[in-house]
PDB file of C-alpha atoms in Angstrom:
ATOM      1  CA  UNK A   1      -9.875  73.384  92.449  1.00  0.00           C
ATOM      2  CA  UNK A   2     -13.365  73.202  90.303  1.00  0.00           C
ATOM      3  CA  UNK A   3     -14.370  69.707  89.811  1.00  0.00           C
ATOM      4  CA  UNK A   4     -16.759  68.590  87.035  1.00  0.00           C
ATOM      5  CA  UNK A   5     -20.463  68.028  87.884  1.00  0.00           C
ATOM      6  CA  UNK A   6     -21.897  64.861  87.382  1.00  0.00           C
ATOM      7  CA  UNK A   7     -25.923  63.964  87.356  1.00  0.00           C
ATOM      8  CA  UNK A   8     -27.699  61.434  87.691  1.00  0.00           C
ATOM      9  CA  UNK A   9     -28.635  58.846  85.771  1.00  0.00           C
ATOM     10  CA  UNK A  10     -32.991  60.082  85.429  1.00  0.00           C
ATOM     11  CA  UNK A  11     -30.914  61.915  82.365  1.00  0.00           C
ATOM     12  CA  UNK A  12     -30.377  58.805  80.284  1.00  0.00           C
ATOM     13  CA  UNK A  13     -33.813  58.765  79.879  1.00  0.00           C
ATOM     14  CA  UNK A  14     -33.596  61.010  76.967  1.00  0.00           C
ATOM     15  CA  UNK A  15     -30.632  59.532  74.810  1.00  0.00           C
ATOM     16  CA  UNK A  16     -30.781  55.627  75.696  1.00  0.00           C
ATOM     17  CA  UNK A  17     -34.527  56.623  74.985  1.00  0.00           C
ATOM     18  CA  UNK A  18     -33.908  57.251  70.987  1.00  0.00           C
ATOM     19  CA  UNK A  19     -32.118  53.440  70.701  1.00  0.00           C
ATOM     20  CA  UNK A  20     -35.067  51.499  73.060  1.00  0.00           C
ATOM     21  CA  UNK A  21     -38.322  50.914  73.524  1.00  0.00           C
ATOM     22  CA  UNK A  22     -37.902  50.800  77.680  1.00  0.00           C
ATOM     23  CA  UNK A  23     -38.638  52.805  80.693  1.00  0.00           C
ATOM     24  CA  UNK A  24     -34.802  52.627  81.807  1.00  0.00           C
ATOM     25  CA  UNK A  25     -36.518  54.980  84.614  1.00  0.00           C
ATOM     26  CA  UNK A  26     -37.600  51.818  86.100  1.00  0.00           C
ATOM     27  CA  UNK A  27     -33.852  49.617  85.659  1.00  0.00           C
ATOM     28  CA  UNK A  28     -32.006  47.997  87.523  1.00  0.00           C
ATOM     29  CA  UNK A  29     -28.438  47.195  86.914  1.00  0.00           C
ATOM     30  CA  UNK A  30     -25.041  45.584  88.008  1.00  0.00           C
ATOM     31  CA  UNK A  31     -22.255  46.503  87.429  1.00  0.00           C
ATOM     32  CA  UNK A  32     -18.637  44.114  86.196  1.00  0.00           C
ATOM     33  CA  UNK A  33     -16.396  45.436  87.968  1.00  0.00           C
ATOM     34  CA  UNK A  34     -17.800  45.585  91.991  1.00  0.00           C
ATOM     35  CA  UNK A  35     -20.719  44.060  91.583  1.00  0.00           C
ATOM     36  CA  UNK A  36     -23.060  46.495  92.944  1.00  0.00           C
ATOM     37  CA  UNK A  37     -26.653  46.632  91.883  1.00  0.00           C
ATOM     38  CA  UNK A  38     -28.893  49.499  92.123  1.00  0.00           C
ATOM     39  CA  UNK A  39     -31.607  52.112  90.318  1.00  0.00           C
ATOM     40  CA  UNK A  40     -29.566  53.368  86.089  1.00  0.00           C
ATOM     41  CA  UNK A  41     -31.287  56.647  87.847  1.00  0.00           C
ATOM     42  CA  UNK A  42     -28.518  56.557  90.381  1.00  0.00           C
ATOM     43  CA  UNK A  43     -25.434  55.968  88.088  1.00  0.00           C
ATOM     44  CA  UNK A  44     -23.026  59.846  87.380  1.00  0.00           C
ATOM     45  CA  UNK A  45     -23.378  60.821  84.312  1.00  0.00           C
ATOM     46  CA  UNK A  46     -20.075  62.842  82.952  1.00  0.00           C
ATOM     47  CA  UNK A  47     -21.816  64.682  80.216  1.00  0.00           C
ATOM     48  CA  UNK A  48     -19.026  67.510  79.939  1.00  0.00           C
ATOM     49  CA  UNK A  49     -17.025  65.169  77.116  1.00  0.00           C
ATOM     50  CA  UNK A  50     -17.243  63.671  73.665  1.00  0.00           C
ATOM     51  CA  UNK A  51     -19.990  61.407  75.193  1.00  0.00           C
ATOM     52  CA  UNK A  52     -21.764  60.282  78.531  1.00  0.00           C
ATOM     53  CA  UNK A  53     -20.408  57.822  80.389  1.00  0.00           C
ATOM     54  CA  UNK A  54     -22.016  56.400  83.570  1.00  0.00           C
ATOM     55  CA  UNK A  55     -20.328  55.592  86.984  1.00  0.00           C
ATOM     56  CA  UNK A  56     -20.755  52.705  89.370  1.00  0.00           C
ATOM     57  CA  UNK A  57     -22.003  54.756  92.554  1.00  0.00           C
ATOM     58  CA  UNK A  58     -20.219  51.898  94.361  1.00  0.00           C
ATOM     59  CA  UNK A  59     -17.074  52.232  93.023  1.00  0.00           C
ATOM     60  CA  UNK A  60     -16.811  54.678  89.359  1.00  0.00           C
ATOM     61  CA  UNK A  61     -16.238  52.441  87.419  1.00  0.00           C
ATOM     62  CA  UNK A  62     -18.002  53.130  83.935  1.00  0.00           C
ATOM     63  CA  UNK A  63     -20.918  51.135  83.443  1.00  0.00           C
ATOM     64  CA  UNK A  64     -21.950  52.747  80.207  1.00  0.00           C
ATOM     65  CA  UNK A  65     -20.979  54.749  77.288  1.00  0.00           C
ATOM     66  CA  UNK A  66     -22.988  56.249  74.914  1.00  0.00           C
ATOM     67  CA  UNK A  67     -21.452  57.941  71.421  1.00  0.00           C
ATOM     68  CA  UNK A  68     -24.247  60.185  69.190  1.00  0.00           C
ATOM     69  CA  UNK A  69     -22.846  60.799  65.891  1.00  0.00           C
ATOM     70  CA  UNK A  70     -24.813  62.546  63.511  1.00  0.00           C
ATOM     71  CA  UNK A  71     -25.983  59.929  61.860  1.00  0.00           C
ATOM     72  CA  UNK A  72     -25.159  56.731  64.096  1.00  0.00           C
ATOM     73  CA  UNK A  73     -24.895  55.800  68.269  1.00  0.00           C
ATOM     74  CA  UNK A  74     -21.950  53.832  69.222  1.00  0.00           C
ATOM     75  CA  UNK A  75     -23.578  52.191  73.428  1.00  0.00           C
ATOM     76  CA  UNK A  76     -20.881  50.817  74.969  1.00  0.00           C
ATOM     77  CA  UNK A  77     -22.173  48.542  78.155  1.00  0.00           C
ATOM     78  CA  UNK A  78     -19.162  46.322  79.029  1.00  0.00           C
ATOM     79  CA  UNK A  79     -19.395  47.200  82.313  1.00  0.00           C
ATOM     80  CA  UNK A  80     -22.521  46.409  82.985  1.00  0.00           C
ATOM     81  CA  UNK A  81     -23.505  42.749  83.345  1.00  0.00           C
ATOM     82  CA  UNK A  82     -26.946  42.950  83.351  1.00  0.00           C
ATOM     83  CA  UNK A  83     -29.816  45.288  83.291  1.00  0.00           C
ATOM     84  CA  UNK A  84     -33.577  44.956  84.274  1.00  0.00           C
ATOM     85  CA  UNK A  85     -36.368  45.987  83.809  1.00  0.00           C
ATOM     86  CA  UNK A  86     -39.928  45.516  85.518  1.00  0.00           C
ATOM     87  CA  UNK A  87     -42.640  43.866  83.113  1.00  0.00           C
ATOM     88  CA  UNK A  88     -46.137  43.047  83.173  1.00  0.00           C
ATOM     89  CA  UNK A  89     -46.774  39.690  84.989  1.00  0.00           C
ATOM     90  CA  UNK A  90     -47.807  37.429  82.624  1.00  0.00           C
ATOM     91  CA  UNK A  91     -50.543  35.660  83.179  1.00  0.00           C
ATOM     92  CA  UNK A  92     -50.761  32.000  84.699  1.00  0.00           C
ATOM     93  CA  UNK A  93     -50.446  29.443  82.605  1.00  0.00           C
ATOM     94  CA  UNK A  94     -54.607  28.017  81.364  1.00  0.00           C
ATOM     95  CA  UNK A  95     -54.781  25.121  83.421  1.00  0.00           C
TER      96      UNK A  95
ATOM     97  CA  UNK B   1     -34.777  96.395  61.976  1.00  0.00           C
ATOM     98  CA  UNK B   2     -32.791  94.488  62.733  1.00  0.00           C
ATOM     99  CA  UNK B   3     -28.596  95.264  63.720  1.00  0.00           C
ATOM    100  CA  UNK B   4     -26.286  92.808  61.411  1.00  0.00           C
ATOM    101  CA  UNK B   5     -23.161  92.245  63.669  1.00  0.00           C
ATOM    102  CA  UNK B   6     -21.205  90.124  61.332  1.00  0.00           C
ATOM    103  CA  UNK B   7     -18.715  87.860  63.749  1.00  0.00           C
ATOM    104  CA  UNK B   8     -20.682  87.774  66.685  1.00  0.00           C
ATOM    105  CA  UNK B   9     -20.033  84.932  69.443  1.00  0.00           C
ATOM    106  CA  UNK B  10     -16.869  84.036  66.196  1.00  0.00           C
ATOM    107  CA  UNK B  11     -15.773  84.767  63.059  1.00  0.00           C
ATOM    108  CA  UNK B  12     -17.088  82.459  60.559  1.00  0.00           C
ATOM    109  CA  UNK B  13     -14.206  79.939  59.109  1.00  0.00           C
ATOM    110  CA  UNK B  14     -13.357  82.628  55.953  1.00  0.00           C
ATOM    111  CA  UNK B  15     -11.663  85.298  57.302  1.00  0.00           C
ATOM    112  CA  UNK B  16      -9.472  82.308  60.219  1.00  0.00           C
ATOM    113  CA  UNK B  17      -7.476  79.789  57.984  1.00  0.00           C
ATOM    114  CA  UNK B  18      -5.734  78.496  60.580  1.00  0.00           C
ATOM    115  CA  UNK B  19      -9.335  76.806  62.043  1.00  0.00           C
ATOM    116  CA  UNK B  20     -10.497  73.242  60.702  1.00  0.00           C
ATOM    117  CA  UNK B  21     -13.685  72.294  59.477  1.00  0.00           C
ATOM    118  CA  UNK B  22     -16.400  72.655  61.481  1.00  0.00           C
ATOM    119  CA  UNK B  23     -15.146  74.465  64.264  1.00  0.00           C
ATOM    120  CA  UNK B  24     -15.677  77.266  65.742  1.00  0.00           C
ATOM    121  CA  UNK B  25     -13.901  79.369  67.691  1.00  0.00           C
ATOM    122  CA  UNK B  26     -13.372  79.919  72.559  1.00  0.00           C
ATOM    123  CA  UNK B  27     -11.026  82.838  73.715  1.00  0.00           C
ATOM    124  CA  UNK B  28     -12.358  80.334  77.488  1.00  0.00           C
ATOM    125  CA  UNK B  29     -10.477  77.213  77.677  1.00  0.00           C
ATOM    126  CA  UNK B  30     -13.461  75.072  78.092  1.00  0.00           C
ATOM    127  CA  UNK B  31     -12.882  71.604  80.995  1.00  0.00           C
ATOM    128  CA  UNK B  32     -14.089  68.171  79.438  1.00  0.00           C
ATOM    129  CA  UNK B  33     -13.539  64.725  81.679  1.00  0.00           C
ATOM    130  CA  UNK B  34     -15.452  61.607  81.465  1.00  0.00           C
ATOM    131  CA  UNK B  35     -15.550  60.993  85.105  1.00  0.00           C
ATOM    132  CA  UNK B  36     -13.909  62.509  89.149  1.00  0.00           C
ATOM    133  CA  UNK B  37     -11.029  64.595  88.247  1.00  0.00           C
ATOM    134  CA  UNK B  38      -6.974  62.185  89.910  1.00  0.00           C
ATOM    135  CA  UNK B  39      -5.426  63.825  92.419  1.00  0.00           C
ATOM    136  CA  UNK B  40      -1.496  63.557  92.191  1.00  0.00           C
ATOM    137  CA  UNK B  41       0.787  65.002  94.184  1.00  0.00           C
ATOM    138  CA  UNK B  42       3.785  65.837  91.937  1.00  0.00           C
ATOM    139  CA  UNK B  43       5.968  63.428  95.359  1.00  0.00           C
ATOM    140  CA  UNK B  44       4.492  60.568  94.407  1.00  0.00           C
ATOM    141  CA  UNK B  45       3.816  61.016  90.590  1.00  0.00           C
ATOM    142  CA  UNK B  46       5.782  59.235  87.969  1.00  0.00           C
ATOM    143  CA  UNK B  47       5.709  59.026  83.936  1.00  0.00           C
ATOM    144  CA  UNK B  48       6.736  55.283  82.349  1.00  0.00           C
ATOM    145  CA  UNK B  49       7.164  53.912  78.728  1.00  0.00           C
ATOM    146  CA  UNK B  50       6.899  50.509  78.373  1.00  0.00           C
ATOM    147  CA  UNK B  51       8.346  49.139  75.882  1.00  0.00           C
ATOM    148  CA  UNK B  52       7.378  46.257  73.102  1.00  0.00           C
ATOM    149  CA  UNK B  53       9.682  43.582  75.667  1.00  0.00           C
ATOM    150  CA  UNK B  54       8.139  45.186  78.324  1.00  0.00           C
ATOM    151  CA  UNK B  55      11.225  46.974  79.902  1.00  0.00           C
ATOM    152  CA  UNK B  56      10.215  50.250  81.196  1.00  0.00           C
ATOM    153  CA  UNK B  57      11.713  53.333  81.620  1.00  0.00           C
ATOM    154  CA  UNK B  58      10.068  55.587  84.150  1.00  0.00           C
ATOM    155  CA  UNK B  59      10.302  59.537  85.112  1.00  0.00           C
ATOM    156  CA  UNK B  60      10.401  61.159  88.752  1.00  0.00           C
ATOM    157  CA  UNK B  61       9.156  64.696  88.416  1.00  0.00           C
ATOM    158  CA  UNK B  62      12.105  66.192  89.566  1.00  0.00           C
ATOM    159  CA  UNK B  63      14.051  63.687  87.276  1.00  0.00           C
ATOM    160  CA  UNK B  64      11.359  64.712  84.399  1.00  0.00           C
ATOM    161  CA  UNK B  65      11.898  68.343  85.482  1.00  0.00           C
ATOM    162  CA  UNK B  66      15.882  68.264  84.922  1.00  0.00           C
ATOM    163  CA  UNK B  67      14.950  67.252  81.459  1.00  0.00           C
ATOM    164  CA  UNK B  68      15.367  69.986  78.422  1.00  0.00           C
ATOM    165  CA  UNK B  69      12.259  71.738  79.040  1.00  0.00           C
ATOM    166  CA  UNK B  70      10.362  73.741  75.350  1.00  0.00           C
ATOM    167  CA  UNK B  71       7.555  76.624  74.785  1.00  0.00           C
ATOM    168  CA  UNK B  72       5.655  75.321  72.536  1.00  0.00           C
ATOM    169  CA  UNK B  73       2.722  78.311  71.711  1.00  0.00           C
ATOM    170  CA  UNK B  74       0.100  74.939  69.815  1.00  0.00           C
ATOM    171  CA  UNK B  75      -3.832  75.675  67.873  1.00  0.00           C
ATOM    172  CA  UNK B  76      -5.741  73.155  69.620  1.00  0.00           C
ATOM    173  CA  UNK B  77      -9.174  71.313  68.354  1.00  0.00           C
ATOM    174  CA  UNK B  78     -10.878  69.600  70.299  1.00  0.00           C
ATOM    175  CA  UNK B  79     -13.915  66.563  68.913  1.00  0.00           C
ATOM    176  CA  UNK B  80     -16.822  68.561  70.319  1.00  0.00           C
ATOM    177  CA  UNK B  81     -16.124  71.341  67.581  1.00  0.00           C
ATOM    178  CA  UNK B  82     -14.447  74.257  69.891  1.00  0.00           C
ATOM    179  CA  UNK B  83     -10.716  75.391  68.734  1.00  0.00           C
ATOM    180  CA  UNK B  84      -8.208  77.308  70.762  1.00  0.00           C
ATOM    181  CA  UNK B  85      -5.914  79.236  69.134  1.00  0.00           C
ATOM    182  CA  UNK B  86      -2.297  80.383  70.759  1.00  0.00           C
ATOM    183  CA  UNK B  87      -2.295  78.153  73.917  1.00  0.00           C
ATOM    184  CA  UNK B  88       1.120  78.362  75.638  1.00  0.00           C
ATOM    185  CA  UNK B  89       2.921  75.753  77.104  1.00  0.00           C
ATOM    186  CA  UNK B  90       6.063  74.549  78.875  1.00  0.00           C
ATOM    187  CA  UNK B  91       6.846  71.027  78.632  1.00  0.00           C
ATOM    188  CA  UNK B  92       9.462  68.106  77.721  1.00  0.00           C
ATOM    189  CA  UNK B  93       9.767  66.957  73.817  1.00  0.00           C
ATOM    190  CA  UNK B  94       7.661  63.541  73.740  1.00  0.00           C
ATOM    191  CA  UNK B  95      11.539  62.991  71.213  1.00  0.00           C
ATOM    192  CA  UNK B  96      13.714  63.764  74.520  1.00  0.00           C
ATOM    193  CA  UNK B  97      11.668  60.711  76.598  1.00  0.00           C
ATOM    194  CA  UNK B  98      11.778  58.457  73.691  1.00  0.00           C
ATOM    195  CA  UNK B  99      16.004  59.244  72.608  1.00  0.00           C
ATOM    196  CA  UNK B 100      16.340  57.271  75.598  1.00  0.00           C
ATOM    197  CA  UNK B 101      14.160  53.971  74.540  1.00  0.00           C
ATOM    198  CA  UNK B 102      15.372  51.173  72.808  1.00  0.00           C
ATOM    199  CA  UNK B 103      11.915  50.254  70.422  1.00  0.00           C
ATOM    200  CA  UNK B 104      10.786  49.527  66.595  1.00  0.00           C
ATOM    201  CA  UNK B 105       7.360  49.629  68.516  1.00  0.00           C
ATOM    202  CA  UNK B 106       4.243  50.969  65.951  1.00  0.00           C
ATOM    203  CA  UNK B 107       2.171  52.392  67.649  1.00  0.00           C
ATOM    204  CA  UNK B 108       1.482  53.761  71.489  1.00  0.00           C
ATOM    205  CA  UNK B 109      -1.304  53.627  73.837  1.00  0.00           C
ATOM    206  CA  UNK B 110      -1.106  56.413  76.357  1.00  0.00           C
ATOM    207  CA  UNK B 111      -3.012  55.691  79.920  1.00  0.00           C
ATOM    208  CA  UNK B 112      -3.262  57.906  83.043  1.00  0.00           C
ATOM    209  CA  UNK B 113      -3.695  58.428  86.506  1.00  0.00           C
ATOM    210  CA  UNK B 114      -8.116  58.028  86.333  1.00  0.00           C
ATOM    211  CA  UNK B 115      -7.263  54.876  83.896  1.00  0.00           C
ATOM    212  CA  UNK B 116      -8.846  57.035  80.721  1.00  0.00           C
ATOM    213  CA  UNK B 117      -6.265  55.543  77.587  1.00  0.00           C
ATOM    214  CA  UNK B 118      -5.769  56.705  73.589  1.00  0.00           C
ATOM    215  CA  UNK B 119      -4.038  55.290  70.867  1.00  0.00           C
ATOM    216  CA  UNK B 120      -2.538  57.003  68.311  1.00  0.00           C
ATOM    217  CA  UNK B 121       1.374  56.229  65.464  1.00  0.00           C
ATOM    218  CA  UNK B 122       4.167  56.129  67.461  1.00  0.00           C
ATOM    219  CA  UNK B 123       5.524  58.752  64.847  1.00  0.00           C
ATOM    220  CA  UNK B 124       2.694  61.061  65.365  1.00  0.00           C
ATOM    221  CA  UNK B 125       4.945  61.379  68.854  1.00  0.00           C
ATOM    222  CA  UNK B 126       8.414  61.776  67.278  1.00  0.00           C
ATOM    223  CA  UNK B 127       9.737  64.405  65.380  1.00  0.00           C
ATOM    224  CA  UNK B 128       8.735  67.196  67.102  1.00  0.00           C
ATOM    225  CA  UNK B 129       4.955  66.704  67.268  1.00  0.00           C
ATOM    226  CA  UNK B 130       4.143  65.407  71.372  1.00  0.00           C
ATOM    227  CA  UNK B 131       5.548  67.215  74.584  1.00  0.00           C
ATOM    228  CA  UNK B 132       4.566  65.812  78.538  1.00  0.00           C
ATOM    229  CA  UNK B 133       3.545  69.254  79.291  1.00  0.00           C
ATOM    230  CA  UNK B 134       3.343  70.544  83.878  1.00  0.00           C
ATOM    231  CA  UNK B 135       2.465  74.469  82.675  1.00  0.00           C
ATOM    232  CA  UNK B 136      -0.429  76.859  81.238  1.00  0.00           C
ATOM    233  CA  UNK B 137      -0.062  79.758  80.806  1.00  0.00           C
ATOM    234  CA  UNK B 138       3.177  80.338  82.887  1.00  0.00           C
ATOM    235  CA  UNK B 139       1.194  78.381  85.734  1.00  0.00           C
ATOM    236  CA  UNK B 140       1.739  74.987  86.849  1.00  0.00           C
ATOM    237  CA  UNK B 141      -0.614  72.909  84.459  1.00  0.00           C
ATOM    238  CA  UNK B 142      -4.636  72.665  87.222  1.00  0.00           C
ATOM    239  CA  UNK B 143      -5.683  68.900  88.008  1.00  0.00           C
ATOM    240  CA  UNK B 144      -9.613  70.281  85.772  1.00  0.00           C
ATOM    241  CA  UNK B 145      -6.607  70.488  82.850  1.00  0.00           C
ATOM    242  CA  UNK B 146      -4.662  67.596  83.493  1.00  0.00           C
ATOM    243  CA  UNK B 147      -1.986  68.598  85.939  1.00  0.00           C
ATOM    244  CA  UNK B 148       0.129  67.466  87.420  1.00  0.00           C
ATOM    245  CA  UNK B 149       0.959  66.829  83.555  1.00  0.00           C
ATOM    246  CA  UNK B 150      -1.082  66.030  80.346  1.00  0.00           C
ATOM    247  CA  UNK B 151       0.380  64.929  77.665  1.00  0.00           C
ATOM    248  CA  UNK B 152      -0.238  67.896  73.932  1.00  0.00           C
ATOM    249  CA  UNK B 153      -0.168  66.780  70.984  1.00  0.00           C
ATOM    250  CA  UNK B 154      -2.300  69.283  68.960  1.00  0.00           C
ATOM    251  CA  UNK B 155      -2.028  67.693  65.264  1.00  0.00           C
ATOM    252  CA  UNK B 156      -4.827  65.276  66.827  1.00  0.00           C
ATOM    253  CA  UNK B 157      -8.364  66.408  67.624  1.00  0.00           C
ATOM    254  CA  UNK B 158      -7.376  66.649  72.384  1.00  0.00           C
ATOM    255  CA  UNK B 159      -9.270  63.470  72.658  1.00  0.00           C
ATOM    256  CA  UNK B 160      -5.792  62.742  71.979  1.00  0.00           C
ATOM    257  CA  UNK B 161      -3.315  64.720  74.309  1.00  0.00           C
ATOM    258  CA  UNK B 162      -4.076  62.458  77.143  1.00  0.00           C
ATOM    259  CA  UNK B 163      -5.216  64.455  80.387  1.00  0.00           C
ATOM    260  CA  UNK B 164      -2.823  63.401  83.871  1.00  0.00           C
ATOM    261  CA  UNK B 165      -0.823  60.976  82.260  1.00  0.00           C
ATOM    262  CA  UNK B 166       0.654  58.146  83.907  1.00  0.00           C
ATOM    263  CA  UNK B 167       3.398  56.013  80.662  1.00  0.00           C
ATOM    264  CA  UNK B 168       3.076  55.048  77.381  1.00  0.00           C
ATOM    265  CA  UNK B 169       2.594  51.604  76.387  1.00  0.00           C
ATOM    266  CA  UNK B 170       4.417  50.832  72.854  1.00  0.00           C
ATOM    267  CA  UNK B 171       3.585  47.897  70.888  1.00  0.00           C
ATOM    268  CA  UNK B 172       2.852  46.355  67.388  1.00  0.00           C
ATOM    269  CA  UNK B 173      -0.753  46.886  67.529  1.00  0.00           C
ATOM    270  CA  UNK B 174      -3.296  49.895  67.592  1.00  0.00           C
ATOM    271  CA  UNK B 175      -4.605  48.268  70.792  1.00  0.00           C
ATOM    272  CA  UNK B 176      -7.977  51.616  70.497  1.00  0.00           C
ATOM    273  CA  UNK B 177      -7.976  53.559  74.065  1.00  0.00           C
ATOM    274  CA  UNK B 178     -11.452  54.090  75.480  1.00  0.00           C
ATOM    275  CA  UNK B 179     -13.311  56.963  73.051  1.00  0.00           C
ATOM    276  CA  UNK B 180     -11.895  54.614  70.222  1.00  0.00           C
ATOM    277  CA  UNK B 181     -13.659  51.478  70.926  1.00  0.00           C
ATOM    278  CA  UNK B 182     -17.015  54.530  71.806  1.00  0.00           C
ATOM    279  CA  UNK B 183     -17.113  55.388  68.405  1.00  0.00           C
ATOM    280  CA  UNK B 184     -14.522  58.252  67.563  1.00  0.00           C
ATOM    281  CA  UNK B 185     -12.327  57.606  65.215  1.00  0.00           C
ATOM    282  CA  UNK B 186      -8.827  56.115  65.407  1.00  0.00           C
ATOM    283  CA  UNK B 187      -6.629  58.493  64.548  1.00  0.00           C
ATOM    284  CA  UNK B 188      -8.415  61.828  64.774  1.00  0.00           C
ATOM    285  CA  UNK B 189      -7.225  64.071  62.327  1.00  0.00           C
ATOM    286  CA  UNK B 190      -8.767  68.277  62.711  1.00  0.00           C
ATOM    287  CA  UNK B 191      -8.042  69.151  59.355  1.00  0.00           C
ATOM    288  CA  UNK B 192      -9.591  65.715  57.698  1.00  0.00           C
ATOM    289  CA  UNK B 193     -12.865  65.894  60.033  1.00  0.00           C
ATOM    290  CA  UNK B 194     -11.810  62.703  61.597  1.00  0.00           C
ATOM    291  CA  UNK B 195     -14.582  62.711  64.060  1.00  0.00           C
ATOM    292  CA  UNK B 196     -16.275  58.978  64.365  1.00  0.00           C
ATOM    293  CA  UNK B 197     -15.357  55.682  63.605  1.00  0.00           C
ATOM    294  CA  UNK B 198     -15.481  55.292  59.487  1.00  0.00           C
ATOM    295  CA  UNK B 199     -15.051  59.181  58.624  1.00  0.00           C
TER     296      UNK B 199
END
């Protein structure tokens, strides 16, 4: 019995870099279904489909969907409570 | 000087009037899936139609197999642009199932083991246009193609033919399903090339 493979979330970097200026490979996300928090790179991405479907590695619920049409893209993040991005430290407030 | 091999890699549409716009013909059967493949034993499988009043009509595997069977041979068209001609199935017409159901609903939302959903007007499941199929090419429908049973609604893009289908909810409101909430067309007629929302 063949099982369709999934890719790791690193493959989202290219498709999502069209939409976001930040580096997603360093982001962490929280699953809206089970609450697990982990790197976007650790999501399970099903790509042999009409769009990309990224699932939580813990509960396998959908965290992210990306559909690309020739002239538009749809990004559905309802399964993601937050995405956390490391940012450059802000300078301390001057005294 | 190159050697021209017309038709290599697929016949152009002009030679294949049965091919909807933007599609190419394939002879294999690509497997598409948005998640892990559910494994549903026939013994625990059931199919449920839920009406707008909340009434439920259930069929076990044995009950479904005891219904009159049909053997449609149809062309199928995937929104990812492949089409496959002359696919052979066996299953139960949705007319047979819906004949037992008292409903005045306008819309159907098919739901599957594994959580997939897709929406259709109820009229598109009637009049010999849709089947609940369990056999492909004379063999039990493999799990990767939606077995033990899937919907077959060949006049719409194939994402409407829900794999691992578990039931249909009927209602007065159109409720967009899995791909329909992520940019894909609400109806999905391949002959009008209704791929994306707004097409």
